[in-house]
């Protein structure tokens, strides 16, 4: 998406009859999301949060499509900025615009500015959702995402590494709940931004212990250095989503972990099958 995309020039899309039916909805999630490769992806993050957003919005203009932009809780800044309190959509964030993380954090803020400006200037039906920490099946492994890496290491009886101390906490919202919230927002008259996430704060040591127990693993929990991209994020105030969208997360942590473990166990088994079958 860092280059303009001409859908009519892609033969594989002919069967979707874009020329005649157009596009009704665009969901923009494009952005590198590998904590372990964060430094190498800084330019890609800049482009994804600027040029790619503009290109996606121009496509929405071309087809008069509804547009959903996926933003992030990082726009609020760190927990310290808000004193550990939950953050609502009306809260202003403070972000260091020249830090090593700025290409992502400040980039997400600039992307919101782009979407809001296009909506006001061109009258686009453009909406924004601010996702907090989401987890679930099909997350990439060995990329610094703690939940899938916890599960895979537990299945192999390897150490579970928490990139932070024993007090490192996070909110965790299961992916199907997040999708439900996004779809409700798209179908509503609300433009956003709207917080989507869990208001429950959990210690990652407790999450790791649950995974060890559920996988019947002999793994140990160890603490490593914090990754630049893996920080304690703010907790969301989801009052707006509850009152305007009738949304709240319904999948509890235990159920979500069970589904995530089952998926990763299956994926791991498939990858380990002999290739000459």
Backbone as a ProteinNet text record, in pm:
[ID]
protein_1_A
[PRIMARY]
XXXXXXXXXXXXXXXXXXXXXXXXXXXXXXXXXXXXXXXXXXXXXXXXXXXXXXXXXXXXXXXXXXXXXXXXXXXXXXXXXXXXXXXXXXXXXXXXXXXXXXXXXXXXXXXXXXXXXXXXXXXXXXXXXXXXXXXXXXXXXXXXXXXXXXXXXXXXXXXXXXXXXXXXXXXXXXXXXXXXXXXXXXXXXXXXXXXXXXXXXXXXXXXXXXXXXXXXXXXXXXXXXXXXXXXXXXXXXXXXXXXXXXXXXXXXXXXXXXXXXXXXXXXXXXXXXXXXX
[TERTIARY]
81	0	84.6	216.4	299.7	306.4	249.2	231.9	81.9	33.4	-108.8	-146.6	-264	-307.8	-423.2	-400.7	-504.2	-566.5	-681.5	-745	-784.4	-816.7	-859.1	-742.9	-620.1	-502.6	-454.2	-526.4	-487.9	-581.1	-534.3	-622.3	-689.5	-619.2	-675	-804	-828	-947.6	-1066	-1046	-1154.8	-1280.1	-1261.2	-1377.9	-1463.1	-1407	-1484.7	-1563.9	-1545.7	-1622.5	-1613.3	-1490	-1468.5	-1509.5	-1486.3	-1517.6	-1665.4	-1749.7	-1894.7	-1955.4	-1901	-1959.3	-1888.1	-1765.7	-1690.6	-1649.5	-1622.6	-1586.2	-1677.9	-1732.9	-1826.7	-1757.6	-1660.5	-1594.5	-1444.7	-1365.4	-1220.5	-1179	-1101	-1049.2	-897.4	-844.7	-700.9	-629.1	-561.6	-484	-334.7	-293.5	-156.1	-56.1	35	146.1	232.3	365.4	451.6	427.4	416.9	383	472.5	601.5	695.4	780.4	753.3	833.7	982.4	1015.7	1156.4	1230.4	1157.3	1219	1181.3	1144.5	1093.3	1191.8	1319	1416.9	1436.9	1435.6	1453.7	1332.7	1217.5	1093.1	1052.6	1143.5	1103.8	1058.7	1129.5	1088.1	956.3	943.1	816.8	701.5	726.5	622.7	584.6	685.1	657.1	568.1	602	524.4	383.8	373.5	241.9	150.3	207.4	127.2	107	153.3	137.9	93.2	187.4	157.5	52.6	66.8	-28.1	-169	-179.2	-310.9	-374.1	-294.1	-344.9	-389.5	-309.4	-346.3	-475.9	-492.5	-616.1	-736	-716.3	-824.7	-859.7	-759.1	-785.8	-867.5	-842.1	-921.9	-1066.2	-1082.6	-1217.6	-1288.5	-1215	-1273	-1315.5	-1229	-1256.5	-1384.1	-1402.6	-1516.9	-1630.4	-1612.5	-1712.1	-1743.5	-1636.7	-1649.4	-1643	-1708.6	-1692.3	-1550.7	-1492.2	-1351	-1335	-1262.8	-1232.3	-1081	-1033.5	-890.2	-863.3	-766.8	-728.1	-612.4	-641.4	-539.4	-500.3	-431	-372.8	-380	-374.1	-373.1	-246.3	-143.4	-18.8	-38.5	-148.6	-170.9	-188.6	-220.8	-240.7	-109.9	0	124.5	135.7	226.2	253	155	157.2	71.7	106	235.8	278	212.8	191.6	130.7	-7.6	-81.5	-219.5	-232	-119.6	-122.6	-177.7	-171.4	-223.3	-373.5	-441.3	-587	-628.8	-752	-805	-816.4	-797.4	-802	-928.1	-993.8	-1112.3	-1073.6	-1161.9	-1132.9	-1108.3	-1158.4	-1140.1	-1007.5	-935.3	-806.3	-700	-618.3	-509.7	-384.4	-311.3	-189	-66.4	40.3	169.1	270.4	328.5	422.1	549	663.5	791.1	806.8	795.4	791.1	926.8	1036	1167.3	1232.1	1151.8	1205.9	1223.6	1288.3	1307.5	1174.5	1073.3	941.2	852.2	897.4	809.2	754.2	830.2	780.1	648.5	630.1	503.5	405.9	450	359.2	308.9	401.8	362	302.5	350.1	293.2	145	104.9	-36.5	-118.2	-59.5	-129.6	-147.1	-40.5	-49.2	-150.6	-155	-251.6	-394.4	-421.3	-554.8	-584.4	-483.2	-501.2	-536.4	-469.1	-497.5	-642.1	-684.6	-820.6	-923.7	-901.7	-996.8	-1004.9	-889.9	-887.3	-959.6	-935.4	-1005.5	-1156.2	-1195	-1338.5	-1401.8	-1335	-1390.7	-1386.8	-1276.7	-1256.6	-1336.9	-1336.4	-1401.8	-1537.6	-1575.1	-1702.7	-1706.3	-1590.3	-1584.8	-1651.8	-1710.1	-1763.5	-1647.5	-1561	-1438.6	-1448.1	-1413.7	-1423.1	-1287.4	-1269.1	-1143.2	-1169.7	-1093.7	-1098.3	-958.6	-952.4	-824.5	-817.8	-736.8	-723.7	-622.5	-657	-561.7	-503.1	-441.9	-370.6	-469.2	-455.1	-542.9	-461.6	-525.8	-456	-553.4	-498.7	-583.6	-511.9	-584.6	-525.6	-463.1	-368.5	-302.4	-207	-171.1	-66.9	67.6	157.5	289.2	372.8	454	540.6	683.6	761.6	903.1	921.9	824.2	832.1	828	834.4	832.5	694.6	591.5	456.8	447	425.7	442.9	347.6	219.3	122.8	155.7	169.3	203	338.6	435.4	566.5	559.4	479.1	456.8	404.9	302.9	236.3	331.7	401	491.7	604.6	659.9	767	715.8	593.7	535.7	515.3	469.5	450	581.9	692.3	825.5	899.1	830.9	891.6	1015.5	1012.4	1119.4	1077.9	1177.4	1147.9	1052.9	962.1	874.5	937.9	973.6	1046.8	950.9	945.1	867.5	963.8	941.3	1028.4	989.2	1021.2	987.7	995.2	972	981.4	850.8	846.6	729.8	604.5	619.2	503.7	449.8	506.7	462.5	317.1	231.8	89.2	39.6	-75.8	-136.7	-284.7	-361	-497.6	-492.9	-580.5	-581.2	-724.4	-750.7	-884	-876.7	-966.8	-964.8	-1008.6	-949	-963.9	-1109.1	-1189.3	-1328.5	-1408.8	-1377.4	-1443.5	-1405.7	-1277.5	-1232	-1299.5	-1307.8	-1373	-1519.5	-1585.9	-1726.3	-1742.3	-1652.3	-1658.4	-1636	-1539.1	-1509.3	-1628.5	-1689.6	-1803.7	-1923.2	-1943.7	-2052.6	-2027	-1901.7	-1868.3	-1892.1	-1851.1	-1869.1	-2016.5	-2100.8	-2244.5	-2318.9	-2250.3	-2315.2	-2299.2	-2360.2	-2344.3	-2225.2	-2162.4	-2050.3	-1925.1	-1849.7	-1727	-1604.1	-1608.7	-1492.8	-1399.7	-1282.3	-1226.3	-1299.9	-1295	-1358.4	-1257.1	-1244.6	-1157.1	-1218.3	-1138.1	-1178.3	-1068.3	-1102.6	-1005.3	-1066.3	-986.9	-1032.4	-992	-1082.2	-1052.7	-984.9	-967	-909.4	-757.5	-689.4	-543.6	-493.4	-404.6	-353.6	-201.2	-142.2	2.6	41.6	145.7	188	245.6	295.6	340.2	221.8	105.4	-13.6	-59.7	-47.9	-84	9.7	138.8	236.7	209.9	175.4	144.6	22.3	-78.7	-198.2	-161.9	-77.6	-39.1	39.7	130.5	206.6	112.4	16.1	-80.3	-166.7	-216.6	-306.8	-235.9	-106.9	-31.7	38.4	22.9	88.9	239	295.2	435.4	524.4	650.4	750	832.2	784.5	856.2	869.2	971.6	992.6	971	940.2	921.8	1047.7	1102	1217.1	1185.5	1260.7	1237.6	1357.8	1330.1	1435.6	1421.7	1509.9	1506.6	1380.8	1329.9	1212	1248.5	1159.7	1175.8	1120	1178.5	1135.4	987.1	939.7	801.2	705.5	759.2	674.6	673.6	576	567.5	432.8	425.3	297.7	207.3	101	8.7	-100.8	-167.5	-278.2	-394.4	-477.8	-602.5	-711.6	-800.3	-903.8	-1024.5	-1082.8	-1217.9	-1309.2	-1389.4	-1472.7	-1618.6	-1641.6	-1778.3	-1846.7	-1774.6	-1833.9	-1880.9	-1798.8	-1836.6	-1956.2	-1958.9	-2071.5	-2201.2	-2195.4	-2317.5	-2365.6	-2272.5	-2311.5	-2318.7	-2243.5	-2239.1	-2293.7	-2331.3	-2374.9	-2269.2	-2143.1	-2031.2	-1957.3	-1917.6	-1822.3	-1760.1	-1635.2	-1572.6	-1641.1	-1663.7	-1735.1	-1650.5	-1538.9	-1452.6	-1353.9	-1365.9	-1274.4	-1135.5	-1038.6	-899.1	-876.8	-936.8	-916.4	-966.6	-1086.2	-1142.4	-1059.2	-1017.9	-936.4	-802.9	-740.7	-613.3	-632.3	-741.8	-769.2	-776.8	-848.2	-864.2	-731.4	-655	-525.5	-427.8	-425.4	-337	-373.3	-502.4	-546.3	-501.7	-514.3	-474.3	-324.1	-246.1	-101.2	-49.3	-115.7	-76.4	-96.2	-209.8	-237.2	-138.1	-112.1	-18.6	120.8	161.2	293.8	304.3	198.3	198.2	209.7	135.6	139.5	278.9	342.6	475.9	579.8	555	652.3	632.5	524.7	502.1	610.3	650.2	749.6	699.6	789.5	750.8	737.6	779.2	774	651.9	551.4	428.7	353.7
-121.9	0	127.3	113.9	233.8	287.3	212.2	257.3	255	348.8	346.2	211.2	162.9	29.8	42.4	-5.6	-6	-144.9	-159.3	-291	-345.2	-257	-301.6	-359.5	-332.9	-383.6	-517	-573.1	-700.8	-809.3	-894.2	-994.2	-1087.8	-1118.3	-1211.8	-1160.1	-1030.1	-971.5	-964.3	-1008	-999.7	-1073.3	-1186.1	-1265	-1193.9	-1090.5	-1013.9	-900	-883.2	-784.1	-642.8	-605.1	-473.6	-362	-382.6	-278.5	-242.8	-341.4	-319.4	-300.3	-372.1	-368.2	-271.9	-233.6	-144	-209.6	-128.1	-175.3	-106.4	-182.9	-126	-82.4	-160.9	-131.5	-158.5	-73.3	-90.9	-91.3	-192.3	-203.8	-189.8	-84.1	-56.8	-99.5	-214.4	-266	-266.3	-210.8	-226	-156.7	-236.4	-182.2	-298.1	-286.6	-392	-407	-532.5	-556.1	-662.3	-659.7	-755.5	-687	-711.7	-648.2	-676.5	-798.9	-837.8	-770.4	-732.4	-667.1	-519.7	-462.3	-325	-226.7	-233.9	-136.6	-146.3	-269.3	-286.9	-238.9	-230.4	-195.1	-48.8	34.2	172.1	250.8	237.2	308.9	252.9	120.5	58.8	107.3	126.4	178.3	321	403.3	540.5	542.6	461	458	404	301.2	241.8	340	426.3	520.6	654.7	665.6	792.1	766.4	731.3	712.4	603.8	491.5	380.9	420.4	500.1	546.7	636.5	725.8	814.2	733	634.8	551.9	475.8	424.7	352.6	447.2	567.9	666.2	711.9	725	761.8	652.9	527.8	419	429.9	465.8	485.1	598.9	704.8	815.2	767.3	691	644.7	562	474.7	382.9	425.8	542.6	588.4	477.8	415.8	303.6	352.3	280.1	305.1	263.5	335.8	315.3	296.4	191.5	166.3	166.6	259.3	266.2	207.7	117.5	55.2	133	203.8	275.8	193.1	254.1	179.4	259.2	186.8	252.2	333.2	314.2	388.5	538	579.1	722.6	796.9	724.4	788.3	811.2	751.9	760.4	648.3	663.7	558.2	562.8	456.9	453.9	566.2	598.5	702.3	836.4	862.2	988.9	1005.8	895.3	900.2	846.5	833.3	791.5	652.5	568.2	432.5	422.4	535.7	534.5	484.4	437.8	399.4	523.6	503.6	617.1	610.6	724.5	737.6	809.5	803.7	861.4	1011.5	1077.5	1222.2	1259.4	1160.4	1187.7	1215.3	1315.8	1348.8	1272.1	1227.5	1153.5	1242.1	1197.2	1264.9	1162	1185.7	1091.8	1167.1	1105.7	1163.3	1141.9	1249.2	1237.1	1209.7	1208.7	1176.3	1058.5	980.8	860.8	750.4	642	528.9	464	478.5	422.1	515.6	636.7	740.3	706.2	631.4	597.1	521.6	446.9	375.5	458.9	504.7	574.9	706	791.3	918.8	894.5	788.5	752.5	721.9	650	617.3	743.9	840	965.8	1043.7	1046.8	1116.5	1049.1	915.6	842.9	882.7	900	944.5	1083.7	1169.9	1304.2	1297.5	1209.4	1193.5	1149.8	1047.3	994.7	1101.4	1170.9	1273.4	1387	1425.7	1533.3	1492.1	1370.7	1320.9	1315.7	1274	1265.6	1404.2	1501.5	1636.7	1704.7	1687.2	1760.6	1700.9	1568	1501.2	1441.4	1446	1388.8	1237.2	1173.6	1027.2	968.9	852.2	777.8	698.1	767	707.3	697.2	580.8	554.4	509.8	523.9	483.7	401.9	293.3	212.8	212.7	227.5	219.3	85.1	-4.3	-136.4	-134.6	-203.9	-229.1	-368.4	-431.8	-556.7	-668.6	-726	-831.5	-960.2	-1074.4	-1202.6	-1305.4	-1418.6	-1525.6	-1611.6	-1703.7	-1792.3	-1715.6	-1783.1	-1735.6	-1619.6	-1592	-1492.5	-1551.4	-1469.1	-1520.6	-1557.3	-1660.4	-1703.4	-1656.4	-1653.8	-1614.7	-1472.8	-1386.7	-1247.2	-1150.9	-1205.1	-1120	-1096.2	-1158	-1149.4	-1252.1	-1204.7	-1292.2	-1410.6	-1389.9	-1499.1	-1617.7	-1600	-1716.2	-1776.4	-1691.8	-1745.3	-1823.1	-1775.4	-1851.8	-1991.4	-1996.8	-2124.3	-2221.3	-2174.6	-2262.9	-2312.5	-2225	-2267.1	-2364.7	-2342.4	-2434.8	-2572.5	-2576.6	-2704.8	-2778.8	-2704	-2764.1	-2777.1	-2743.2	-2748.4	-2659.2	-2546.9	-2448.4	-2335.8	-2255.4	-2143.8	-2044.8	-1989.4	-1881.9	-1749.8	-1668.1	-1544.5	-1426.4	-1357.8	-1234.1	-1117.8	-1035.7	-920.6	-805.9	-823.9	-728.9	-799.5	-726.1	-787.9	-856.5	-907.3	-983.7	-898.2	-765.8	-676.4	-630.2	-681.3	-641.7	-683.9	-588.9	-617.6	-573.1	-623.8	-587.7	-620.9	-559.6	-605.8	-696.3	-794.9	-890.8	-912.4	-877.6	-893.4	-998.5	-1097	-1204.8	-1151.7	-1207.4	-1152.1	-1149	-1250	-1249.9	-1137.2	-1103	-989.2	-859.5	-845.1	-724.5	-710.8	-820.9	-818.2	-778.4	-832.4	-798.6	-648.5	-590.7	-447.3	-364.4	-405.9	-333.3	-337.2	-453.9	-466.3	-384.7	-381.6	-299.8	-151.7	-111	28	59.5	-30.4	-7.3	4.8	-68.8	-67.9	46.2	120.1	226.2	361.7	463.1	600.3	668.8	600.1	656.1	657.8	767.2	777.5	736.3	756.4	724.8	844.3	820.5	690.7	625.5	491.1	412.7	313.4	310.1	212.4	72.7	-25.4	-165.4	-244.2	-304	-381.2	-424.5	-489.9	-536.2	-436.4	-411.1	-320.6	-393.2	-525	-605	-607.6	-571.8	-570.7	-704.7	-771.2	-901.3	-899.9	-970.7	-987.4	-1094.9	-1067.7	-1165.2	-1290.6	-1278.6	-1399.7	-1492.8	-1436.7	-1519.3	-1582.5	-1507.9	-1562.8	-1677.9	-1657.4	-1762.3	-1886.9	-1867	-1981	-2057.5	-1985.1	-2050.7	-2135.9	-2081.7	-2153.9	-2279.8	-2269.6	-2387.3	-2494.3	-2451.2	-2546.1	-2609.8	-2529	-2579.8	-2673.5	-2652.5	-2737.7	-2852.2	-2856.3	-2959.1	-2961.8	-2843.3	-2824.9	-2823.8	-2853.8	-2844.1	-2716.2	-2624	-2498.6	-2415.2	-2330.6	-2234	-2093.4	-2000.8	-1860.5	-1782.7	-1712.3	-1626.9	-1486.3	-1389.2	-1249.6	-1197.7	-1136.8	-1081.8	-931.6	-874.2	-730.2	-692.6	-575.4	-528	-495.8	-534.7	-497.9	-357.9	-286.3	-149.2	-143.1	-243.8	-242	-302.8	-373.7	-442.7	-363.3	-276.8	-191.6	-210.9	-163	-165.9	-57.3	-98.9	-4.5	36	145.2	191.3	92.5	99.1	23.4	109.2	47.9	127	152.9	268.4	294.2	267.8	162.6	122.6	165.4	269.5	318.1	354.1	421.6	463.6	342.8	238.7	118.3	48.6	46.3	-18	57.6	190.1	269.4	293.6	310.1	343.9	223.1	118.4	1	-124.4	-113.8	-231.1	-341.5	-300.7	-395.6	-407.7	-528.8	-554.3	-691	-713.2	-843.7	-951.8	-1068.3	-1176	-1301.8	-1313	-1431.3	-1408.3	-1488.8	-1469.5	-1523.5	-1490.5	-1523.2	-1673.2	-1751.2	-1896.2	-1955.6	-1915.6	-1967.4	-1922.5	-1796.9	-1745.7	-1816.9	-1843.7	-1916.1	-2058.6	-2123.5	-2260.2	-2264.2	-2168.8	-2165.5	-2132.6	-2043.5	-2006.4	-2122.8	-2192.3	-2308.4	-2417.4	-2444.2	-2547.8	-2514.7	-2388.7	-2348.2	-2362.2	-2312.9	-2318	-2461	-2544.3	-2685	-2752	-2723	-2780.1	-2728.7	-2598.6	-2539.7	-2597.4	-2614.7	-2669.3	-2813	-2890.7	-3030.1	-3039.4	-2954.4	-2954.7	-2919.6	-2819.8	-2778.1	-2886.7	-2973.2	-3076.9	-3204.9	-3212.8	-3331.8	-3344.7	-3467.1	-3486.2	-3426.1	-3366.6	-3300.9	-3398.8	-3525	-3622.1	-3712.6	-3672.8	-3752.5	-3744
0	0	0	5.2	-2.9	-145.8	-240.4	-378.5	-410.5	-493	-530.5	-590.6	-556.3	-598	-697.2	-819.9	-923.7	-927.9	-866.7	-858	-994.6	-1087.2	-1220	-1300.7	-1257	-1328.6	-1272.9	-1177.3	-1116.4	-1169	-1261.5	-1324.6	-1224.7	-1115.2	-1016.7	-953.2	-964.1	-903	-999.1	-1122	-1220.9	-1175.5	-1107.5	-1066.8	-962.2	-899.4	-801.5	-866.8	-998.4	-1075.6	-1015.7	-978.2	-917.8	-1013.5	-1142.6	-1241.1	-1239.5	-1212.4	-1216.8	-1077.9	-979.6	-845.2	-751.1	-787.8	-702.2	-571.6	-471.6	-337.8	-238.4	-146.6	-50	79.6	124.7	251.9	241.3	304.7	311.2	457.9	495.7	632.2	625.1	681.6	672.2	799.9	792.3	905.2	875.3	762.7	715.4	807.1	864.8	943.1	992.2	983.7	1038.7	1188.6	1235.7	1376.6	1439.6	1409	1466.5	1572.5	1702.1	1806.5	1793.5	1751.8	1747.6	1631.6	1526.9	1410.6	1401.7	1513	1512.4	1450	1489.6	1441.9	1290.7	1237.4	1093.4	1014.2	1079.1	1009.5	1027	1075.4	1106.8	983.2	872.8	751.6	699.8	704.2	661.5	748.4	878	968	930.7	899.8	857.7	733.9	636.5	512	535.5	620.2	647.7	718.3	802.1	879.3	809.2	687.3	614.6	470.8	385	243.2	221.4	292.6	274.6	317.3	422.8	467.9	361.5	305.1	199.8	78.5	38.3	-77.3	-52.3	69.4	102.8	101.9	153.8	153.9	12.5	-73	-212.3	-281.4	-246.4	-301.1	-252.5	-124	-70.3	-143.2	-174.7	-252.9	-390.7	-455.2	-591.4	-599.1	-499.5	-503	-409.7	-343.1	-246	-144.6	-96.3	-2.9	141.4	229.7	372.5	411.8	506.3	538.9	689.1	726.6	867.9	886.6	968	997.7	1135.4	1141.3	1266.9	1328.7	1436.9	1510.5	1633	1724.6	1836.1	1965.2	2075.4	2206.6	2229.4	2146.2	2166.6	2146.3	2082.5	2060.9	2193	2299.4	2430	2504.6	2457.6	2531.5	2633.2	2728.2	2825.4	2942.1	3022.2	3141.4	3237.6	3245.1	3339.3	3307.4	3178.4	3136.5	3197.9	3210.1	3259.5	3402.1	3469.8	3609.6	3631.8	3529.6	3543.1	3530.2	3505.1	3491.7	3353.2	3342.5	3212.1	3124.2	2994.6	2902.7	2816.9	2805.2	2719.8	2591.2	2493.9	2362.8	2368.8	2472.1	2485	2550.1	2603.3	2666.7	2560.6	2586.5	2495	2534.6	2435.8	2462.9	2453.9	2517.7	2507.3	2458.9	2342	2281	2242.7	2267.6	2226.4	2075.9	2000.7	1855	1791.4	1869.2	1811.8	1884	1955.8	2020.3	1916.9	1957.7	1866.2	1828.9	1915.2	1888.3	1806.7	1783.3	1728.4	1590.6	1511	1377.4	1387	1495.7	1516	1598.7	1718.2	1809.1	1749.5	1709.7	1649.2	1510.6	1445.1	1315.6	1325.3	1431.3	1450.9	1475.6	1544.7	1569.6	1438.4	1357.6	1229.1	1137.6	1140.2	1057.5	1093.7	1223.3	1264.8	1209.7	1209.6	1154.4	1006	934.1	791	769.7	843.2	826.7	861.2	972.1	1014.4	912.8	856.3	757	629.1	582.4	463.2	487.2	606.2	637.8	632.7	694.5	698.4	561.2	489.8	363.9	248.9	239	126.6	161.9	288.6	328.1	323.8	339.8	338.2	462	446	560.4	618.5	692.1	745.8	897.4	949	1092.3	1145.5	1277.9	1340.2	1465.6	1480.1	1601.2	1662.4	1793.3	1864.4	1936.6	1882.6	1942.4	2055.7	2162	2269	2244.1	2341.4	2311.8	2281.1	2160.7	2110.7	2096.4	2122.4	2106	2050.4	2006.1	1956	1853.8	1790.2	1689.9	1573.5	1507.9	1385.9	1408.9	1532.8	1556.2	1514.6	1459.9	1420.4	1542.6	1527.9	1638.1	1612.3	1719.8	1713.9	1660.6	1686.4	1643.5	1761.9	1883	2001.1	2058	1998.5	2055.1	2168.3	2289.7	2405.3	2408.2	2381.8	2396.9	2306.2	2173.7	2090.9	2124	2159.4	2196	2326.7	2422.4	2545.7	2512.8	2427.7	2398.4	2330.2	2226.7	2152.5	2242.2	2324.2	2414.7	2519.5	2567.8	2665.7	2603.6	2479.2	2410.8	2392.4	2383.4	2368.1	2501.1	2611.8	2745.3	2756.2	2684.3	2692.2	2787	2828.7	2917.7	2851	2931.5	2885.8	2927.1	2828.9	2855.2	2856.6	2970.1	2981.5	2965.3	2864.2	2840.3	2932.4	3059.1	3164.4	3298.1	3406.9	3538.7	3576.3	3702.1	3746.4	3760	3753.8	3766	3630.3	3521.2	3387.3	3368	3334.8	3318.8	3181.8	3145.9	3018	3023.1	2935.3	2911.4	2789.6	2784.4	2674	2627.1	2503.6	2444.6	2334.9	2339.8	2240.9	2104.4	2000.5	1865.8	1817.8	1849.2	1801.3	1864.9	1989.5	2053.3	1982.8	1949.3	1880.6	1744.4	1670.6	1538.7	1552.5	1653.2	1676.7	1700	1778.5	1804.4	1679.5	1598.2	1474.2	1378.4	1363.5	1272.3	1321	1452	1505.7	1479.6	1490.6	1461.9	1314.3	1226.4	1082.8	1046.1	1114.1	1083.4	1152.2	1238.1	1315.3	1247.1	1308.2	1261	1327.3	1421.7	1497	1410.3	1416	1336.5	1416	1545.4	1627	1639.4	1696.7	1734.6	1851.8	1854.1	1959.6	2015	2147.5	2212.2	2205.2	2163.4	2167	2237.6	2349	2426.5	2557.5	2638.2	2769.3	2876.9	2970.1	3081.1	3197.3	3184.1	3292.6	3280.6	3387.6	3391.8	3445.2	3371.3	3415.7	3415.2	3511.2	3513.1	3412	3335.7	3236.1	3300.7	3424.6	3494.4	3518	3548.8	3569.7	3438.5	3329.5	3198.5	3163.3	3186.1	3156.8	3240.7	3367.8	3455.1	3405.3	3357.8	3302.9	3181.4	3094.8	2973.5	3007.9	3103.9	3147.7	3201.4	3280.7	3337.9	3229.3	3136.1	3032.7	2934.7	2912.4	2820	2892.7	3025.7	3107.9	3080.1	3079.1	3042.9	3167	3145.5	3253	3239.6	3157.9	3133.6	3260.7	3262	3369	3313.6	3403.2	3364.6	3399.4	3301.4	3326.7	3274.9	3324.8	3286.1	3208.6	3093	3009.3	2994	2915.1	2890.8	2813.1	2841.9	2769.7	2625.9	2534.8	2394.8	2374.3	2279.5	2253.5	2219.7	2145.8	2100.3	2202.7	2302.3	2399.3	2529.6	2545	2662.7	2731.8	2855.8	2926.9	2868.9	2805.4	2743.2	2841.2	2809.7	2892.9	2889.4	2992.3	2993.3	2930.2	2851.6	2785.4	2874.7	2859.7	2908.4	2788.9	2796.7	2681.9	2698.2	2777.6	2798.8	2667.3	2578	2450.6	2369.9	2362.5	2287.6	2351.9	2484.7	2553.8	2529.8	2543	2536.3	2393.3	2299.4	2162.3	2069.1	2100.7	2012.7	2078.9	2206	2283.6	2277.2	2289.8	2279.1	2411.5	2441	2548.4	2522.1	2563.7	2540.9	2623.3	2561.5	2630.7	2646.8	2575.1	2586.5	2700.4	2807.4	2919.5	2886.1	2969.4	2940.7	2928.9	3019	3014.4	2883.2	2841.5	2716.3	2597.2	2598.6	2489.2	2478.3	2592.1	2590.4	2540.9	2581.7	2534.8	2382.2	2323.2	2177.3	2108.9	2169.2	2111.8	2117.7	2230.9	2246.4	2146.3	2129.4	2035.4	1893.5	1854.7	1719.8	1700.1	1796.1	1782.3	1790.9	1870.4	1877.2	1740.4	1676.4	1544.4	1440.3	1442.5	1346.6	1363.8	1488	1517.6	1468	1486.8	1442.5	1291.1	1220.6	1074.1	1023.6	1084.5	1041.1	1065	1164.4	1197.6	1117.6	1036.1	954.6	847.9	812.8	706	575.1	499.5	374.3	258.8	277.9	168.2	176	253.5	261.7	130.3
[MASK]
+++++++++++++++++++++++++++++++++++++++++++++++++++++++++++++++++++++++++++++++++++++++++++++++++++++++++++++++++++++++++++++++++++++++++++++++++++++++++++++++++++++++++++++++++++++++++++++++++++++++++++++++++++++++++++++++++++++++++++++++++++++++++++++++++++++++++++++++++++++

